[in-house]
């Protein structure tokens, strides 16, 4: 059993924290459980999570209906080991010594669930790879 301090932390950032970053955080929480600390935030958070994103995740057994978009803070970045950005460009804060990954994914904003499904599936694939990379084999 590893000490909690050894648990890697991941922050997902997009502009509105209503689509891609919410899906990524939900998949990482769902698939890695308590092995990884998960945060998500947006540089300009929306009022609510995209309903098509909520529906697309419900289809794969993940309920994010209670989630709300959160504002990105410097503290959240500093507290994370890996920062994964998704289309927030220059508005994402940069701190030396952090590992940054930029995932170029289509923005699900304004899209129906049919358009969100392939984005969801790509995010799940990337999350599975990330888990293999950042968590020790048990």
Coordinates of N, CA, C and O in Angstrom, one line a residue:
X1 N 0.9 -1.2 0.0 CA 0.0 0.0 0.0 C 0.9 1.2 0.0 O 1.8 1.4 0.8
X2 N 0.7 2.1 -0.9 CA 1.5 3.3 -1.0 C 0.9 4.4 -0.1 O -0.3 4.5 0.1
X3 N 1.7 5.3 0.4 CA 1.3 6.4 1.2 C 0.5 7.4 0.3 O 0.8 7.5 -0.9
X4 N -0.5 8.1 0.9 CA -1.3 9.0 0.1 C -0.4 10.1 -0.7 O -0.7 10.5 -1.8
X5 N 0.7 10.5 -0.1 CA 1.6 11.5 -0.7 C 2.2 11.0 -2.0 O 2.5 11.8 -2.9
X6 N 2.2 9.7 -2.2 CA 2.8 9.1 -3.4 C 1.8 9.0 -4.5 O 2.1 8.6 -5.6
X7 N 0.5 9.3 -4.2 CA -0.5 9.1 -5.2 C -0.4 10.3 -6.2 O -0.4 11.4 -5.8
X8 N -0.2 10.0 -7.5 CA -0.1 11.0 -8.5 C -1.4 11.9 -8.6 O -2.5 11.3 -8.3
X9 N -1.2 13.1 -8.9 CA -2.4 14.0 -9.0 C -2.4 14.6 -10.5 O -1.4 14.9 -11.0
X10 N -3.6 14.6 -11.0 CA -3.8 15.0 -12.4 C -4.8 16.1 -12.5 O -5.9 16.0 -11.8
X11 N -4.5 17.2 -13.2 CA -5.5 18.3 -13.4 C -5.8 18.4 -14.9 O -4.9 18.5 -15.7
X12 N -7.1 18.3 -15.2 CA -7.5 18.5 -16.6 C -8.1 19.9 -16.7 O -8.9 20.4 -15.9
X13 N -7.6 20.6 -17.8 CA -8.0 22.0 -18.0 C -8.5 22.2 -19.4 O -7.9 21.8 -20.3
X14 N -9.7 22.8 -19.5 CA -10.2 23.3 -20.8 C -10.8 24.7 -20.5 O -10.7 25.2 -19.4
X15 N -11.4 25.3 -21.5 CA -11.9 26.7 -21.3 C -13.1 26.7 -20.4 O -13.1 27.4 -19.3
X16 N -14.1 25.9 -20.7 CA -15.3 26.0 -19.9 C -15.5 25.0 -18.8 O -16.4 25.1 -18.0
X17 N -14.6 24.0 -18.7 CA -14.8 22.9 -17.7 C -16.2 22.3 -17.8 O -16.8 22.0 -16.8
X18 N -16.7 22.2 -19.0 CA -18.1 21.7 -19.2 C -18.2 20.5 -20.0 O -19.2 19.9 -20.2
X19 N -17.0 20.1 -20.7 CA -17.0 19.0 -21.6 C -15.9 18.1 -21.5 O -15.8 17.2 -20.7
X20 N -14.8 18.4 -22.3 CA -13.6 17.6 -22.3 C -13.0 17.3 -21.0 O -12.7 16.2 -20.6
X21 N -12.7 18.4 -20.2 CA -12.0 18.2 -18.9 C -12.9 17.4 -18.0 O -12.4 16.6 -17.2
X22 N -14.2 17.6 -18.0 CA -15.2 16.9 -17.2 C -15.2 15.4 -17.5 O -15.1 14.5 -16.7
X23 N -15.2 15.1 -18.8 CA -15.2 13.7 -19.3 C -13.9 13.0 -18.8 O -13.9 11.9 -18.3
X24 N -12.7 13.7 -19.0 CA -11.4 13.1 -18.7 C -11.4 12.9 -17.2 O -10.9 11.8 -16.8
X25 N -11.8 13.8 -16.4 CA -11.7 13.7 -14.9 C -12.6 12.5 -14.5 O -12.3 11.7 -13.6
X26 N -13.8 12.4 -15.1 CA -14.8 11.4 -14.8 C -14.2 10.0 -15.1 O -14.3 9.0 -14.3
X27 N -13.6 9.9 -16.3 CA -13.0 8.6 -16.7 C -11.8 8.2 -15.8 O -11.7 7.1 -15.4
X28 N -11.0 9.2 -15.4 CA -9.8 8.9 -14.6 C -10.3 8.4 -13.2 O -9.8 7.4 -12.7
X29 N -11.3 9.1 -12.7 CA -11.8 8.7 -11.4 C -12.5 7.4 -11.4 O -12.3 6.5 -10.6
X30 N -13.2 7.1 -12.5 CA -13.9 5.8 -12.7 C -13.0 4.7 -12.8 O -13.2 3.6 -12.3
X31 N -11.9 4.9 -13.6 CA -11.0 3.8 -14.0 C -9.9 3.6 -13.0 O -9.4 2.5 -12.8
X32 N -9.4 4.7 -12.4 CA -8.2 4.6 -11.5 C -8.6 4.5 -10.0 O -7.8 4.2 -9.1
X33 N -9.9 4.9 -9.7 CA -10.3 4.9 -8.3 C -9.5 5.8 -7.5 O -9.1 6.9 -7.9
X34 N -9.1 5.4 -6.3 CA -8.3 6.2 -5.4 C -6.8 6.1 -5.6 O -6.1 6.7 -4.8
X35 N -6.4 5.5 -6.7 CA -5.0 5.5 -7.0 C -4.4 6.8 -7.5 O -3.2 7.0 -7.5
X36 N -5.3 7.7 -8.0 CA -4.9 8.9 -8.6 C -5.9 10.0 -8.0 O -7.1 9.8 -7.9
X37 N -5.3 11.2 -7.7 CA -6.1 12.3 -7.3 C -6.4 13.1 -8.6 O -5.6 13.4 -9.4
X38 N -7.7 13.4 -8.7 CA -8.2 14.0 -10.0 C -8.8 15.4 -9.7 O -9.6 15.5 -8.8
X39 N -8.4 16.3 -10.6 CA -9.1 17.7 -10.5 C -9.4 18.1 -12.0 O -8.7 17.6 -12.9
X40 N -10.4 18.9 -12.1 CA -10.6 19.5 -13.4 C -11.0 21.0 -13.2 O -11.6 21.3 -12.1
X41 N -10.7 21.8 -14.2 CA -11.1 23.2 -14.1 C -11.1 23.9 -15.4 O -10.6 23.3 -16.4
X42 N -11.6 25.1 -15.5 CA -11.7 25.8 -16.7 C -11.2 27.3 -16.5 O -11.3 27.9 -15.5
X43 N -10.6 27.8 -17.6 CA -10.1 29.2 -17.5 C -11.2 30.2 -17.6 O -11.1 31.3 -17.0
X44 N -12.4 29.8 -18.1 CA -13.6 30.6 -18.1 C -14.7 29.7 -18.0 O -15.4 29.4 -18.9
X45 N -15.0 29.2 -16.8 CA -16.0 28.1 -16.6 C -17.4 28.5 -17.0 O -17.8 29.6 -16.8
X46 N -18.1 27.5 -17.6 CA -19.5 27.7 -17.9 C -20.3 27.6 -16.7 O -19.8 27.3 -15.6
X47 N -21.6 27.8 -16.8 CA -22.5 27.8 -15.7 C -22.8 26.3 -15.3 O -23.1 26.0 -14.2
X48 N -22.9 25.5 -16.4 CA -23.3 24.1 -16.1 C -22.4 23.2 -17.0 O -21.9 23.6 -18.0
X49 N -22.4 21.9 -16.7 CA -21.8 20.9 -17.6 C -22.7 20.7 -18.8 O -23.9 20.6 -18.7
X50 N -22.0 20.5 -19.9 CA -22.7 20.3 -21.2 C -23.7 19.0 -21.1 O -23.2 17.9 -20.7
X51 N -25.0 19.2 -21.3 CA -25.9 18.1 -21.1 C -25.6 16.9 -22.1 O -25.9 15.8 -21.7
X52 N -25.1 17.2 -23.2 CA -24.7 16.1 -24.2 C -23.6 15.3 -23.6 O -23.5 14.0 -23.8
X53 N -22.7 15.9 -22.9 CA -21.5 15.2 -22.2 C -22.1 14.4 -21.1 O -21.7 13.2 -20.9
X54 N -23.0 14.9 -20.3 CA -23.6 14.1 -19.2 C -24.3 12.9 -19.8 O -24.1 11.8 -19.3
X55 N -25.0 13.1 -20.9 CA -25.7 11.9 -21.5 C -24.7 10.9 -22.1 O -24.9 9.7 -21.9
X56 N -23.7 11.4 -22.7 CA -22.7 10.4 -23.3 C -22.0 9.6 -22.3 O -21.7 8.4 -22.5
X57 N -21.7 10.2 -21.1 CA -21.1 9.4 -20.0 C -22.1 8.5 -19.4 O -21.7 7.4 -19.0
X58 N -23.3 8.9 -19.2 CA -24.3 8.0 -18.7 C -24.4 6.8 -19.5 O -24.6 5.7 -18.9
X59 N -24.3 6.9 -20.8 CA -24.3 5.7 -21.7 C -23.2 4.6 -21.3 O -23.4 3.5 -21.6
X60 N -22.1 5.1 -20.7 CA -21.1 4.1 -20.4 C -21.0 3.9 -18.9 O -20.0 3.5 -18.3
X61 N -22.1 4.3 -18.2 CA -22.2 4.0 -16.8 C -21.5 5.0 -15.8 O -21.2 4.6 -14.7
X62 N -21.2 6.2 -16.3 CA -20.6 7.2 -15.4 C -21.6 8.4 -15.3 O -22.0 8.9 -16.2
X63 N -21.9 8.7 -14.0 CA -22.8 9.8 -13.7 C -22.1 11.0 -13.3 O -21.5 11.0 -12.2
X64 N -22.1 12.1 -14.1 CA -21.5 13.4 -13.7 C -22.6 14.4 -13.6 O -22.2 15.6 -13.6
X65 N -23.8 14.0 -13.4 CA -24.9 15.0 -13.4 C -24.8 16.0 -12.2 O -25.3 17.1 -12.3
X66 N -24.1 15.6 -11.2 CA -23.9 16.5 -10.0 C -22.7 17.4 -10.1 O -22.5 18.3 -9.3
X67 N -21.9 17.2 -11.2 CA -20.6 18.0 -11.3 C -21.0 19.5 -11.8 O -22.0 19.7 -12.4
X68 N -20.1 20.4 -11.3 CA -20.3 21.8 -11.8 C -18.9 22.3 -12.3 O -17.9 21.9 -11.7
X69 N -18.9 23.1 -13.3 CA -17.6 23.7 -13.8 C -16.9 24.5 -12.7 O -17.6 25.2 -11.9
X70 N -15.6 24.3 -12.6 CA -14.8 25.0 -11.6 C -13.8 26.0 -12.2 O -13.3 25.7 -13.3
X71 N -13.5 27.0 -11.5 CA -12.5 28.0 -12.1 C -11.1 27.5 -11.8 O -10.8 26.9 -10.8
X72 N -10.3 27.7 -12.8 CA -8.9 27.3 -12.7 C -8.1 28.2 -11.8 O -8.2 29.4 -11.9
X73 N -7.4 27.6 -10.8 CA -6.6 28.5 -9.9 C -5.1 28.0 -10.0 O -4.8 26.9 -10.4
X74 N -4.2 29.0 -9.7 CA -2.8 28.6 -9.7 C -2.5 27.5 -8.7 O -1.7 26.7 -8.9
X75 N -3.3 27.6 -7.6 CA -3.1 26.5 -6.5 C -3.4 25.1 -7.0 O -2.7 24.2 -6.7
X76 N -4.4 25.0 -7.9 CA -4.8 23.7 -8.4 C -3.6 23.2 -9.3 O -3.3 22.0 -9.3
X77 N -3.0 24.1 -10.1 CA -1.9 23.7 -10.9 C -0.7 23.3 -10.1 O -0.1 22.2 -10.3
X78 N -0.4 24.1 -9.1 CA 0.8 23.8 -8.2 C 0.6 22.5 -7.5 O 1.6 21.8 -7.2
X79 N -0.6 22.1 -7.1 CA -0.9 20.9 -6.4 C -0.9 19.7 -7.2 O -1.1 18.6 -6.7
X80 N -0.8 19.8 -8.5 CA -0.9 18.7 -9.5 C 0.5 18.2 -10.0 O 1.3 19.1 -10.3
X81 N 0.6 16.9 -10.2 CA 1.8 16.4 -10.8 C 1.8 16.5 -12.4 O 2.8 16.8 -13.0
X82 N 0.6 16.2 -12.9 CA 0.4 16.3 -14.4 C -0.7 17.2 -14.7 O -1.8 17.1 -14.1
X83 N -0.5 18.1 -15.6 CA -1.5 19.1 -16.0 C -1.8 18.7 -17.5 O -0.9 18.8 -18.4
X84 N -3.1 18.4 -17.8 CA -3.5 18.1 -19.2 C -4.4 19.1 -19.7 O -5.5 19.3 -19.1
X85 N -3.9 19.9 -20.7 CA -4.7 21.0 -21.2 C -5.5 20.5 -22.5 O -5.0 19.6 -23.2
X86 N -6.6 21.0 -22.7 CA -7.5 20.7 -23.8 C -8.0 21.9 -24.5 O -9.2 22.3 -24.2
X87 N -7.2 22.6 -25.2 CA -7.8 23.7 -26.0 C -7.9 25.0 -25.2 O -8.7 25.9 -25.5
X88 N -7.1 25.2 -24.1 CA -7.2 26.5 -23.4 C -6.1 27.5 -23.8 O -6.1 28.6 -23.4
X89 N -5.2 27.0 -24.7 CA -4.2 27.9 -25.2 C -3.4 28.7 -24.2 O -2.9 28.1 -23.2
X90 N -3.2 29.9 -24.5 CA -2.4 30.8 -23.6 C -3.0 31.1 -22.3 O -2.3 31.7 -21.4
X91 N -4.3 30.8 -22.1 CA -4.9 31.1 -20.8 C -4.5 30.1 -19.7 O -4.9 30.3 -18.5
X92 N -3.9 29.0 -20.0 CA -3.5 28.0 -19.0 C -2.2 28.5 -18.4 O -1.3 28.8 -19.0
X93 N -2.2 28.5 -17.0 CA -1.0 28.9 -16.3 C 0.1 27.9 -16.5 O -0.2 26.7 -16.6
X94 N 1.3 28.3 -16.5 CA 2.5 27.4 -16.7 C 3.4 27.6 -15.5 O 3.7 28.7 -15.1
X95 N 3.7 26.5 -14.8 CA 4.6 26.5 -13.7 C 5.8 25.5 -14.1 O 5.6 24.4 -14.5
X96 N 7.0 26.0 -13.9 CA 8.2 25.1 -14.2 C 8.1 23.9 -13.3 O 7.6 23.9 -12.1
X97 N 8.6 22.8 -13.8 CA 8.7 21.5 -13.0 C 7.4 20.7 -13.0 O 7.4 19.6 -12.5
X98 N 6.4 21.2 -13.7 CA 5.1 20.4 -13.8 C 5.2 19.7 -15.2 O 5.8 20.2 -16.1
X99 N 4.6 18.5 -15.2 CA 4.5 17.8 -16.5 C 3.2 18.3 -17.2 O 2.1 18.2 -16.7
X100 N 3.4 18.8 -18.4 CA 2.2 19.2 -19.2 C 2.0 18.3 -20.4 O 3.0 18.0 -21.1
X101 N 0.8 18.0 -20.7 CA 0.4 17.3 -21.9 C -0.8 18.1 -22.5 O -1.6 18.6 -21.8
X102 N -0.7 18.3 -23.8 CA -1.8 19.0 -24.5 C -2.5 18.0 -25.4 O -1.9 17.4 -26.3
X103 N -3.8 17.8 -25.0 CA -4.6 16.8 -25.8 C -5.5 17.6 -26.7 O -6.4 18.4 -26.3
X104 N -5.2 17.5 -28.0 CA -6.0 18.2 -29.0 C -7.3 17.4 -29.3 O -7.1 16.3 -29.9
X105 N -8.4 17.9 -28.8 CA -9.7 17.1 -29.0 C -10.7 18.1 -29.5 O -10.7 19.3 -29.1
X106 N -11.7 17.7 -30.3 CA -12.7 18.6 -30.7 C -13.5 19.1 -29.5 O -13.7 18.4 -28.5
X107 N -14.0 20.3 -29.5 CA -14.8 20.9 -28.4 C -16.2 20.4 -28.6 O -16.9 20.6 -29.6
X108 N -16.8 19.8 -27.6 CA -18.2 19.3 -27.7 C -19.2 20.4 -27.4 O -20.4 20.1 -27.5
X109 N -18.8 21.6 -27.2 CA -19.7 22.7 -26.9 C -20.7 22.8 -28.1 O -20.3 22.9 -29.2
X110 N -22.0 22.9 -27.8 CA -23.0 23.1 -28.8 C -23.3 21.8 -29.6 O -24.1 21.9 -30.6
X111 N -22.7 20.7 -29.3 CA -22.8 19.5 -30.1 C -23.9 18.6 -29.5 O -24.0 18.6 -28.3
X112 N -24.5 17.8 -30.3 CA -25.4 16.8 -29.7 C -24.6 15.5 -29.3 O -23.4 15.4 -29.5
X113 N -25.3 14.6 -28.6 CA -24.6 13.4 -28.1 C -23.9 12.6 -29.2 O -22.9 12.0 -28.9
X114 N -24.5 12.6 -30.4 CA -23.8 11.8 -31.5 C -22.4 12.3 -31.7 O -21.5 11.6 -32.0
X115 N -22.2 13.7 -31.6 CA -20.9 14.2 -31.9 C -20.0 14.1 -30.7 O -18.8 14.1 -30.8
X116 N -20.6 13.9 -29.5 CA -19.8 13.8 -28.3 C -19.3 12.4 -28.1 O -18.2 12.2 -27.6
X117 N -20.0 11.4 -28.6 CA -19.5 10.0 -28.4 C -18.1 9.7 -28.8 O -17.3 9.1 -28.1
X118 N -17.7 10.1 -30.1 CA -16.3 9.8 -30.5 C -15.3 10.6 -29.6 O -14.2 10.1 -29.4
X119 N -15.6 11.8 -29.2 CA -14.7 12.5 -28.3 C -14.6 11.8 -27.0 O -13.5 11.6 -26.4
X120 N -15.7 11.3 -26.4 CA -15.7 10.5 -25.2 C -14.9 9.3 -25.3 O -14.0 9.0 -24.5
X121 N -15.0 8.6 -26.5 CA -14.3 7.3 -26.7 C -12.8 7.6 -26.8 O -11.9 6.8 -26.3
X122 N -12.4 8.7 -27.4 CA -11.0 9.1 -27.6 C -10.4 9.4 -26.2 O -9.3 9.1 -25.8
X123 N -11.2 10.2 -25.4 CA -10.7 10.5 -24.0 C -10.5 9.3 -23.2 O -9.5 9.1 -22.5
X124 N -11.5 8.3 -23.3 CA -11.3 7.1 -22.5 C -10.0 6.4 -22.9 O -9.3 5.9 -22.0
X125 N -9.8 6.3 -24.2 CA -8.5 5.6 -24.7 C -7.3 6.3 -24.1 O -6.4 5.6 -23.6
X126 N -7.3 7.6 -24.1 CA -6.1 8.4 -23.6 C -6.0 8.2 -22.1 O -4.9 8.1 -21.6
X127 N -7.1 8.2 -21.4 CA -7.1 8.0 -19.9 C -6.5 6.6 -19.6 O -5.7 6.5 -18.7
X128 N -6.9 5.6 -20.3 CA -6.4 4.3 -20.0 C -4.9 4.3 -20.2 O -4.1 3.7 -19.4
X129 N -4.4 4.9 -21.2 CA -2.9 5.0 -21.5 C -2.2 5.8 -20.3 O -1.2 5.4 -19.9
X130 N -2.9 6.9 -19.9 CA -2.3 7.7 -18.8 C -2.2 6.9 -17.5 O -1.2 7.0 -16.8
X131 N -3.3 6.2 -17.2 CA -3.2 5.4 -16.0 C -2.1 4.4 -16.0 O -1.3 4.2 -15.0
X132 N -1.9 3.7 -17.2 CA -0.8 2.8 -17.3 C 0.6 3.5 -17.1 O 1.5 2.9 -16.5
X133 N 0.6 4.7 -17.5 CA 1.9 5.5 -17.4 C 2.2 6.0 -16.0 O 3.3 6.0 -15.6
X134 N 1.2 6.5 -15.3 CA 1.4 7.2 -14.0 C 1.2 6.4 -12.7 O 1.5 6.8 -11.7
X135 N 0.6 5.2 -12.9 CA 0.3 4.4 -11.7 C 1.2 3.2 -11.7 O 1.4 2.5 -12.7
X136 N 1.8 2.8 -10.5 CA 2.6 1.6 -10.5 C 1.8 0.4 -10.7 O 0.6 0.3 -10.3
X137 N 2.3 -0.6 -11.3 CA 1.6 -1.9 -11.5 C 1.4 -2.5 -10.1 O 2.3 -2.5 -9.3
X138 N 0.2 -3.0 -9.9 CA 0.0 -3.6 -8.6 C 0.1 -5.1 -8.6 O 0.1 -5.7 -9.6

